[in-house]
GROMACS .gro file of C-alpha atoms in nm:
model
  409
    1UNK     CA    1  -1.113  18.158   9.565
    2UNK     CA    2  -0.929  18.395   9.796
    3UNK     CA    3  -1.062  18.748   9.780
    4UNK     CA    4  -0.955  19.081   9.928
    5UNK     CA    5  -1.218  19.328  10.047
    6UNK     CA    6  -1.177  19.700   9.979
    7UNK     CA    7  -1.393  19.961  10.144
    8UNK     CA    8  -1.537  20.238   9.929
    9UNK     CA    9  -1.747  20.537  10.026
   10UNK     CA   10  -2.073  20.359   9.949
   11UNK     CA   11  -2.022  19.983   9.961
   12UNK     CA   12  -1.765  19.706  10.006
   13UNK     CA   13  -1.622  19.551   9.693
   14UNK     CA   14  -1.430  19.223   9.673
   15UNK     CA   15  -1.154  19.182   9.420
   16UNK     CA   16  -0.949  18.874   9.335
   17UNK     CA   17  -0.584  18.920   9.437
   18UNK     CA   18  -0.482  18.900   9.072
   19UNK     CA   19  -0.674  19.221   8.999
   20UNK     CA   20  -0.480  19.395   9.273
   21UNK     CA   21  -0.155  19.257   9.135
   22UNK     CA   22  -0.231  19.401   8.791
   23UNK     CA   23  -0.289  19.747   8.930
   24UNK     CA   24   0.010  19.980   8.905
   25UNK     CA   25   0.139  20.022   9.258
   26UNK     CA   26   0.269  20.368   9.173
   27UNK     CA   27  -0.088  20.502   9.175
   28UNK     CA   28  -0.091  20.433   9.551
   29UNK     CA   29  -0.459  20.343   9.530
   30UNK     CA   30  -0.653  20.016   9.494
   31UNK     CA   31  -0.878  19.971   9.192
   32UNK     CA   32  -1.217  20.135   9.239
   33UNK     CA   33  -1.550  20.039   9.087
   34UNK     CA   34  -1.777  20.335   9.022
   35UNK     CA   35  -2.126  20.233   8.928
   36UNK     CA   36  -2.412  20.470   8.829
   37UNK     CA   37  -2.509  20.713   9.105
   38UNK     CA   38  -2.220  20.610   9.331
   39UNK     CA   39  -1.954  20.861   9.227
   40UNK     CA   40  -1.786  21.037   9.517
   41UNK     CA   41  -1.479  21.256   9.548
   42UNK     CA   42  -1.187  21.034   9.436
   43UNK     CA   43  -0.907  20.974   9.681
   44UNK     CA   44  -0.676  20.985   9.379
   45UNK     CA   45  -0.650  21.362   9.417
   46UNK     CA   46  -0.439  21.304   9.728
   47UNK     CA   47  -0.232  21.050   9.533
   48UNK     CA   48  -0.170  21.314   9.268
   49UNK     CA   49  -0.043  21.556   9.533
   50UNK     CA   50   0.173  21.282   9.684
   51UNK     CA   51   0.330  21.210   9.345
   52UNK     CA   52   0.398  21.579   9.283
   53UNK     CA   53   0.590  21.587   9.611
   54UNK     CA   54   0.784  21.273   9.517
   55UNK     CA   55   0.878  21.417   9.177
   56UNK     CA   56   1.048  21.706   9.359
   57UNK     CA   57   1.254  21.466   9.570
   58UNK     CA   58   1.623  21.493   9.469
   59UNK     CA   59   1.666  21.115   9.503
   60UNK     CA   60   1.386  21.058   9.251
   61UNK     CA   61   1.511  21.331   9.016
   62UNK     CA   62   1.855  21.169   9.009
   63UNK     CA   63   1.700  20.832   8.913
   64UNK     CA   64   1.575  20.868   8.551
   65UNK     CA   65   1.391  20.534   8.552
   66UNK     CA   66   1.200  20.605   8.874
   67UNK     CA   67   1.129  20.963   8.768
   68UNK     CA   68   0.987  20.848   8.434
   69UNK     CA   69   0.760  20.593   8.601
   70UNK     CA   70   0.627  20.849   8.850
   71UNK     CA   71   0.575  21.111   8.580
   72UNK     CA   72   0.380  20.862   8.368
   73UNK     CA   73   0.161  20.758   8.661
   74UNK     CA   74   0.100  21.121   8.753
   75UNK     CA   75  -0.006  21.199   8.397
   76UNK     CA   76  -0.253  20.907   8.402
   77UNK     CA   77  -0.397  21.015   8.737
   78UNK     CA   78  -0.431  21.372   8.617
   79UNK     CA   79  -0.664  21.252   8.341
   80UNK     CA   80  -0.880  21.074   8.602
   81UNK     CA   81  -0.900  21.379   8.830
   82UNK     CA   82  -0.979  21.617   8.542
   83UNK     CA   83  -1.253  21.388   8.410
   84UNK     CA   84  -1.403  21.356   8.759
   85UNK     CA   85  -1.409  21.734   8.804
   86UNK     CA   86  -1.584  21.770   8.469
   87UNK     CA   87  -1.833  21.505   8.581
   88UNK     CA   88  -1.912  21.689   8.906
   89UNK     CA   89  -1.945  22.023   8.727
   90UNK     CA   90  -2.183  21.870   8.473
   91UNK     CA   91  -2.379  21.706   8.755
   92UNK     CA   92  -2.414  22.045   8.930
   93UNK     CA   93  -2.533  22.217   8.613
   94UNK     CA   94  -2.788  21.941   8.554
   95UNK     CA   95  -2.930  21.981   8.906
   96UNK     CA   96  -2.960  22.357   8.854
   97UNK     CA   97  -3.134  22.310   8.519
   98UNK     CA   98  -3.380  22.061   8.668
   99UNK     CA   99  -3.454  22.305   8.951
  100UNK     CA  100  -3.548  22.570   8.694
  101UNK     CA  101  -3.812  22.342   8.545
  102UNK     CA  102  -3.997  22.347   8.879
  103UNK     CA  103  -4.017  22.725   8.899
  104UNK     CA  104  -4.348  22.894   8.827
  105UNK     CA  105  -4.411  23.162   8.564
  106UNK     CA  106  -4.176  23.021   8.296
  107UNK     CA  107  -4.299  23.086   7.942
  108UNK     CA  108  -4.311  22.817   7.677
  109UNK     CA  109  -3.993  22.921   7.496
  110UNK     CA  110  -3.792  22.924   7.816
  111UNK     CA  111  -3.932  22.587   7.919
  112UNK     CA  112  -3.825  22.445   7.583
  113UNK     CA  113  -3.473  22.585   7.623
  114UNK     CA  114  -3.445  22.437   7.972
  115UNK     CA  115  -3.568  22.098   7.850
  116UNK     CA  116  -3.307  22.101   7.573
  117UNK     CA  117  -3.037  22.193   7.825
  118UNK     CA  118  -3.142  21.911   8.058
  119UNK     CA  119  -3.129  21.662   7.771
  120UNK     CA  120  -2.782  21.780   7.663
  121UNK     CA  121  -2.640  21.776   8.016
  122UNK     CA  122  -2.786  21.431   8.084
  123UNK     CA  123  -2.612  21.296   7.776
  124UNK     CA  124  -2.282  21.462   7.874
  125UNK     CA  125  -2.309  21.323   8.226
  126UNK     CA  126  -2.354  20.970   8.091
  127UNK     CA  127  -2.047  21.015   7.868
  128UNK     CA  128  -1.834  21.133   8.163
  129UNK     CA  129  -1.964  20.839   8.368
  130UNK     CA  130  -1.866  20.584   8.104
  131UNK     CA  131  -1.523  20.745   8.061
  132UNK     CA  132  -1.463  20.732   8.436
  133UNK     CA  133  -1.554  20.365   8.448
  134UNK     CA  134  -1.285  20.289   8.190
  135UNK     CA  135  -1.026  20.517   8.351
  136UNK     CA  136  -1.075  20.350   8.688
  137UNK     CA  137  -1.028  19.996   8.561
  138UNK     CA  138  -0.722  19.818   8.705
  139UNK     CA  139  -0.422  19.932   8.502
  140UNK     CA  140  -0.178  19.683   8.353
  141UNK     CA  141   0.160  19.774   8.507
  142UNK     CA  142   0.337  19.633   8.200
  143UNK     CA  143   0.173  19.872   7.953
  144UNK     CA  144   0.451  20.131   7.966
  145UNK     CA  145   0.730  19.880   7.900
  146UNK     CA  146   0.938  19.829   7.588
  147UNK     CA  147   0.921  19.486   7.426
  148UNK     CA  148   1.101  19.205   7.251
  149UNK     CA  149   0.899  19.092   6.947
  150UNK     CA  150   0.970  18.738   6.829
  151UNK     CA  151   0.834  18.594   6.504
  152UNK     CA  152   0.874  18.225   6.419
  153UNK     CA  153   0.788  18.048   6.097
  154UNK     CA  154   0.509  17.797   6.157
  155UNK     CA  155   0.349  17.543   5.927
  156UNK     CA  156   0.389  17.586   5.553
  157UNK     CA  157   0.753  17.510   5.476
  158UNK     CA  158   0.948  17.776   5.282
  159UNK     CA  159   0.640  17.997   5.247
  160UNK     CA  160   0.608  18.013   5.628
  161UNK     CA  161   0.958  18.161   5.647
  162UNK     CA  162   0.877  18.421   5.381
  163UNK     CA  163   0.554  18.508   5.566
  164UNK     CA  164   0.742  18.546   5.895
  165UNK     CA  165   0.973  18.793   5.721
  166UNK     CA  166   0.677  18.987   5.581
  167UNK     CA  167   0.551  19.048   5.934
  168UNK     CA  168   0.872  19.196   6.077
  169UNK     CA  169   1.129  19.388   5.873
  170UNK     CA  170   1.215  19.435   5.508
  171UNK     CA  171   1.559  19.595   5.526
  172UNK     CA  172   1.732  19.266   5.606
  173UNK     CA  173   1.600  19.046   5.327
  174UNK     CA  174   1.532  19.124   4.959
  175UNK     CA  175   1.225  18.897   4.944
  176UNK     CA  176   1.028  19.102   5.200
  177UNK     CA  177   0.782  19.353   5.056
  178UNK     CA  178   0.559  19.453   5.350
  179UNK     CA  179   0.730  19.425   5.694
  180UNK     CA  180   0.415  19.516   5.888
  181UNK     CA  181   0.556  19.566   6.239
  182UNK     CA  182   0.846  19.778   6.117
  183UNK     CA  183   0.602  20.017   5.949
  184UNK     CA  184   0.368  20.022   6.248
  185UNK     CA  185   0.666  20.115   6.468
  186UNK     CA  186   0.751  20.400   6.233
  187UNK     CA  187   0.393  20.529   6.253
  188UNK     CA  188   0.425  20.543   6.633
  189UNK     CA  189   0.779  20.692   6.628
  190UNK     CA  190   0.915  20.382   6.804
  191UNK     CA  191   1.275  20.268   6.770
  192UNK     CA  192   1.325  19.910   6.650
  193UNK     CA  193   1.649  19.711   6.656
  194UNK     CA  194   1.711  19.352   6.538
  195UNK     CA  195   1.848  19.131   6.816
  196UNK     CA  196   1.872  18.785   6.664
  197UNK     CA  197   1.753  18.613   6.347
  198UNK     CA  198   1.789  18.295   6.148
  199UNK     CA  199   1.733  18.327   5.774
  200UNK     CA  200   1.527  18.074   5.579
  201UNK     CA  201   1.665  17.913   5.261
  202UNK     CA  202   1.405  18.059   5.021
  203UNK     CA  203   1.386  18.401   5.185
  204UNK     CA  204   1.236  18.537   5.503
  205UNK     CA  205   1.325  18.397   5.843
  206UNK     CA  206   1.293  18.087   6.054
  207UNK     CA  207   1.304  18.316   6.359
  208UNK     CA  208   1.344  18.689   6.402
  209UNK     CA  209   1.369  18.884   6.729
  210UNK     CA  210   1.358  19.263   6.740
  211UNK     CA  211   1.360  19.511   7.027
  212UNK     CA  212   1.102  19.791   7.010
  213UNK     CA  213   1.137  20.097   7.232
  214UNK     CA  214   0.901  20.390   7.267
  215UNK     CA  215   0.595  20.525   7.441
  216UNK     CA  216   0.368  20.252   7.581
  217UNK     CA  217   0.480  19.990   7.329
  218UNK     CA  218   0.350  19.689   7.522
  219UNK     CA  219   0.006  19.848   7.572
  220UNK     CA  220  -0.052  19.826   7.196
  221UNK     CA  221   0.148  19.531   7.069
  222UNK     CA  222   0.046  19.288   7.346
  223UNK     CA  223  -0.263  19.204   7.138
  224UNK     CA  224  -0.043  19.077   6.851
  225UNK     CA  225   0.066  18.758   7.030
  226UNK     CA  226  -0.064  18.445   6.866
  227UNK     CA  227  -0.079  18.260   6.536
  228UNK     CA  228  -0.105  18.467   6.216
  229UNK     CA  229  -0.234  18.262   5.922
  230UNK     CA  230  -0.184  18.363   5.558
  231UNK     CA  231  -0.366  18.232   5.250
  232UNK     CA  232  -0.196  18.320   4.921
  233UNK     CA  233  -0.006  18.186   4.619
  234UNK     CA  234   0.354  18.161   4.745
  235UNK     CA  235   0.664  18.266   4.555
  236UNK     CA  236   0.769  17.902   4.573
  237UNK     CA  237   0.448  17.779   4.400
  238UNK     CA  238   0.483  17.706   4.024
  239UNK     CA  239   0.122  17.603   3.950
  240UNK     CA  240  -0.063  17.898   4.100
  241UNK     CA  241  -0.221  17.712   4.391
  242UNK     CA  242  -0.320  17.893   4.711
  243UNK     CA  243  -0.133  17.771   5.019
  244UNK     CA  244  -0.207  17.823   5.387
  245UNK     CA  245   0.092  17.903   5.607
  246UNK     CA  246   0.139  18.040   5.958
  247UNK     CA  247   0.379  18.242   6.167
  248UNK     CA  248   0.378  18.273   6.545
  249UNK     CA  249   0.424  18.611   6.713
  250UNK     CA  250   0.532  18.644   7.077
  251UNK     CA  251   0.536  18.980   7.257
  252UNK     CA  252   0.772  18.983   7.554
  253UNK     CA  253   0.773  19.286   7.789
  254UNK     CA  254   1.120  19.409   7.869
  255UNK     CA  255   1.231  19.266   8.203
  256UNK     CA  256   1.455  19.436   8.457
  257UNK     CA  257   1.719  19.233   8.638
  258UNK     CA  258   1.510  19.258   8.955
  259UNK     CA  259   1.210  19.107   8.772
  260UNK     CA  260   1.389  18.787   8.669
  261UNK     CA  261   1.681  18.638   8.860
  262UNK     CA  262   1.892  18.402   8.649
  263UNK     CA  263   2.119  18.159   8.830
  264UNK     CA  264   2.459  18.147   8.649
  265UNK     CA  265   2.466  17.771   8.716
  266UNK     CA  266   2.159  17.732   8.491
  267UNK     CA  267   2.338  17.880   8.190
  268UNK     CA  268   2.575  17.726   7.936
  269UNK     CA  269   2.753  17.992   7.732
  270UNK     CA  270   2.970  17.913   7.430
  271UNK     CA  271   3.117  18.140   7.164
  272UNK     CA  272   3.154  18.117   6.788
  273UNK     CA  273   3.253  18.327   6.491
  274UNK     CA  274   2.974  18.549   6.368
  275UNK     CA  275   3.062  18.576   5.999
  276UNK     CA  276   2.907  18.825   5.758
  277UNK     CA  277   2.947  19.204   5.775
  278UNK     CA  278   3.168  19.361   6.038
  279UNK     CA  279   3.521  19.324   5.906
  280UNK     CA  280   3.790  19.079   6.003
  281UNK     CA  281   3.702  19.100   6.372
  282UNK     CA  282   3.370  18.913   6.344
  283UNK     CA  283   3.512  18.663   6.093
  284UNK     CA  284   3.831  18.573   6.280
  285UNK     CA  285   3.736  18.638   6.644
  286UNK     CA  286   3.465  18.444   6.830
  287UNK     CA  287   3.223  18.734   6.890
  288UNK     CA  288   2.893  18.543   6.867
  289UNK     CA  289   2.726  18.426   7.189
  290UNK     CA  290   2.543  18.092   7.206
  291UNK     CA  291   2.345  18.079   7.532
  292UNK     CA  292   2.152  17.777   7.661
  293UNK     CA  293   1.918  17.791   7.964
  294UNK     CA  294   1.906  17.441   8.119
  295UNK     CA  295   1.574  17.457   8.316
  296UNK     CA  296   1.367  17.572   8.019
  297UNK     CA  297   1.567  17.447   7.723
  298UNK     CA  298   1.574  17.796   7.569
  299UNK     CA  299   1.868  17.852   7.333
  300UNK     CA  300   1.968  18.198   7.206
  301UNK     CA  301   2.233  18.263   6.942
  302UNK     CA  302   2.321  18.632   6.919
  303UNK     CA  303   2.548  18.775   6.648
  304UNK     CA  304   2.424  19.131   6.590
  305UNK     CA  305   2.684  19.309   6.803
  306UNK     CA  306   3.056  19.329   6.709
  307UNK     CA  307   3.198  19.219   7.044
  308UNK     CA  308   3.151  18.902   7.244
  309UNK     CA  309   3.064  19.098   7.560
  310UNK     CA  310   2.785  19.293   7.393
  311UNK     CA  311   2.643  18.981   7.226
  312UNK     CA  312   2.644  18.805   7.563
  313UNK     CA  313   2.463  19.103   7.716
  314UNK     CA  314   2.205  19.097   7.435
  315UNK     CA  315   2.154  18.722   7.475
  316UNK     CA  316   2.097  18.758   7.850
  317UNK     CA  317   1.855  19.046   7.784
  318UNK     CA  318   1.653  18.831   7.546
  319UNK     CA  319   1.658  18.532   7.785
  320UNK     CA  320   1.537  18.756   8.066
  321UNK     CA  321   1.252  18.882   7.846
  322UNK     CA  322   1.154  18.527   7.746
  323UNK     CA  323   1.145  18.407   8.106
  324UNK     CA  324   0.947  18.712   8.211
  325UNK     CA  325   0.699  18.659   7.927
  326UNK     CA  326   0.645  18.301   8.046
  327UNK     CA  327   0.577  18.430   8.396
  328UNK     CA  328   0.336  18.698   8.269
  329UNK     CA  329   0.156  18.445   8.048
  330UNK     CA  330   0.097  18.220   8.350
  331UNK     CA  331  -0.045  18.514   8.546
  332UNK     CA  332  -0.271  18.611   8.254
  333UNK     CA  333  -0.398  18.255   8.230
  334UNK     CA  334  -0.479  18.263   8.601
  335UNK     CA  335  -0.666  18.592   8.555
  336UNK     CA  336  -0.868  18.453   8.263
  337UNK     CA  337  -0.958  18.145   8.466
  338UNK     CA  338  -1.070  18.343   8.767
  339UNK     CA  339  -1.283  18.592   8.576
  340UNK     CA  340  -1.394  18.336   8.312
  341UNK     CA  341  -1.286  18.572   8.038
  342UNK     CA  342  -1.151  18.515   7.687
  343UNK     CA  343  -1.003  18.856   7.611
  344UNK     CA  344  -0.755  18.717   7.363
  345UNK     CA  345  -0.430  18.837   7.517
  346UNK     CA  346  -0.239  18.601   7.295
  347UNK     CA  347  -0.171  18.248   7.410
  348UNK     CA  348   0.059  18.112   7.142
  349UNK     CA  349  -0.189  17.842   7.038
  350UNK     CA  350  -0.448  18.110   6.966
  351UNK     CA  351  -0.514  18.175   6.596
  352UNK     CA  352  -0.583  18.547   6.600
  353UNK     CA  353  -0.589  18.651   6.232
  354UNK     CA  354  -0.616  18.525   5.876
  355UNK     CA  355  -0.459  18.727   5.592
  356UNK     CA  356  -0.638  18.643   5.265
  357UNK     CA  357  -0.451  18.781   4.963
  358UNK     CA  358  -0.707  18.673   4.703
  359UNK     CA  359  -0.987  18.876   4.865
  360UNK     CA  360  -0.752  19.153   4.992
  361UNK     CA  361  -0.892  19.092   5.341
  362UNK     CA  362  -0.765  19.050   5.695
  363UNK     CA  363  -0.999  18.877   5.940
  364UNK     CA  364  -0.943  18.918   6.313
  365UNK     CA  365  -1.107  18.614   6.473
  366UNK     CA  366  -1.120  18.768   6.823
  367UNK     CA  367  -1.300  19.080   6.705
  368UNK     CA  368  -1.498  18.913   6.425
  369UNK     CA  369  -1.397  19.211   6.209
  370UNK     CA  370  -1.247  19.244   5.860
  371UNK     CA  371  -0.983  19.492   5.743
  372UNK     CA  372  -0.835  19.590   5.407
  373UNK     CA  373  -0.521  19.380   5.353
  374UNK     CA  374  -0.293  19.622   5.165
  375UNK     CA  375  -0.310  19.905   5.419
  376UNK     CA  376  -0.297  19.659   5.709
  377UNK     CA  377   0.031  19.508   5.590
  378UNK     CA  378   0.165  19.862   5.547
  379UNK     CA  379   0.137  19.913   5.921
  380UNK     CA  380  -0.217  20.054   5.944
  381UNK     CA  381  -0.323  19.824   6.231
  382UNK     CA  382  -0.424  20.092   6.482
  383UNK     CA  383  -0.798  20.029   6.440
  384UNK     CA  384  -0.751  19.659   6.518
  385UNK     CA  385  -0.531  19.740   6.819
  386UNK     CA  386  -0.780  19.988   6.964
  387UNK     CA  387  -1.068  19.745   6.903
  388UNK     CA  388  -0.881  19.478   7.101
  389UNK     CA  389  -0.826  19.729   7.384
  390UNK     CA  390  -1.199  19.815   7.383
  391UNK     CA  391  -1.287  19.444   7.396
  392UNK     CA  392  -1.055  19.395   7.692
  393UNK     CA  393  -1.210  19.694   7.874
  394UNK     CA  394  -1.558  19.556   7.814
  395UNK     CA  395  -1.460  19.216   7.952
  396UNK     CA  396  -1.303  19.377   8.260
  397UNK     CA  397  -1.614  19.588   8.325
  398UNK     CA  398  -1.838  19.283   8.299
  399UNK     CA  399  -1.612  19.081   8.529
  400UNK     CA  400  -1.588  19.356   8.789
  401UNK     CA  401  -1.962  19.425   8.779
  402UNK     CA  402  -2.020  19.052   8.830
  403UNK     CA  403  -1.787  19.056   9.132
  404UNK     CA  404  -2.021  19.301   9.310
  405UNK     CA  405  -2.334  19.128   9.180
  406UNK     CA  406  -2.444  19.432   8.982
  407UNK     CA  407  -2.557  19.383   8.620
  408UNK     CA  408  -2.336  19.574   8.374
  409UNK     CA  409  -2.513  19.844   8.175
   0.00000   0.00000   0.00000
């Protein structure tokens, strides 16, 4: 496997190229591994100064997208620098306290106070050290992006469609009672907008795509990709039997035009009448956009907007996100293969959760943890999300420690 060698202040560390690719280039620094007793002054302080200079550049100020990216990266680096300074200050205080224990003529009470101080500072130093390890892990450059969330009914017939609807939104179908992702978005003050959907006959949806915008949306919802299984008595069941149904969730980071280049020759675009709400325009004029991508076989039918041009733009936006998600998924698979990790980033064949209505329980199979069903379906999934992030950090630490042949603590 091809490796790239990076020089640190104390030793040389080899990283797979994929780790370097994951690291946000805006930090201007390669990923750094800081192991116990090897902390030195971080070169990221100079990066912070460099970013501050760039933020004052009129060209950057006039570009809202670039300015936002730099400001976000600067904020993240500031946390690293502040934590490192606290670490060094704690380290200095600990050395001074240990020096006092060697002085002569100290009475018993003073010796006890110094011993307590040494114990407290040692614990604080270990906490700062662990925090720095996590902060200096390679950052996922996609974390700050908005997303397209796609839910598809899986196995289970009509009940699968109803379950798919329960996961996304409730305002668009009278059968939906929970709409988990809508409520989670509200808890995070994110903006959600339906892009495309196909209603199921008995309620719910065959497919539903929504756009979610806000602060670091992908960093949280990326762990939701996969198969969500439900066990309950469906509305369509007349004899009270428990059925097992599934819905598939795909999280697609928003892609810029420079991220995915679509050849116009690869696209077939037709129009149709939208129907439904929107007045005579959508019923008499062909405003709906039916887009087919020949190389992948992806078909997108968009009717949400009231003009053909806007529906075409929405369809291309969704196609771009789908193609980008495929590209990202391939890169993630390569990363998992190289580091021999099973973080659970959401291959679509991966069954990630089971929702058991009878026992009022949600089981996350990646975490091997259970949650209370009612609150979970009401959008209280933050504990599960943070637990997935912690698991990913642990896997990264183990993989990076293995790459330098140092056992992880």
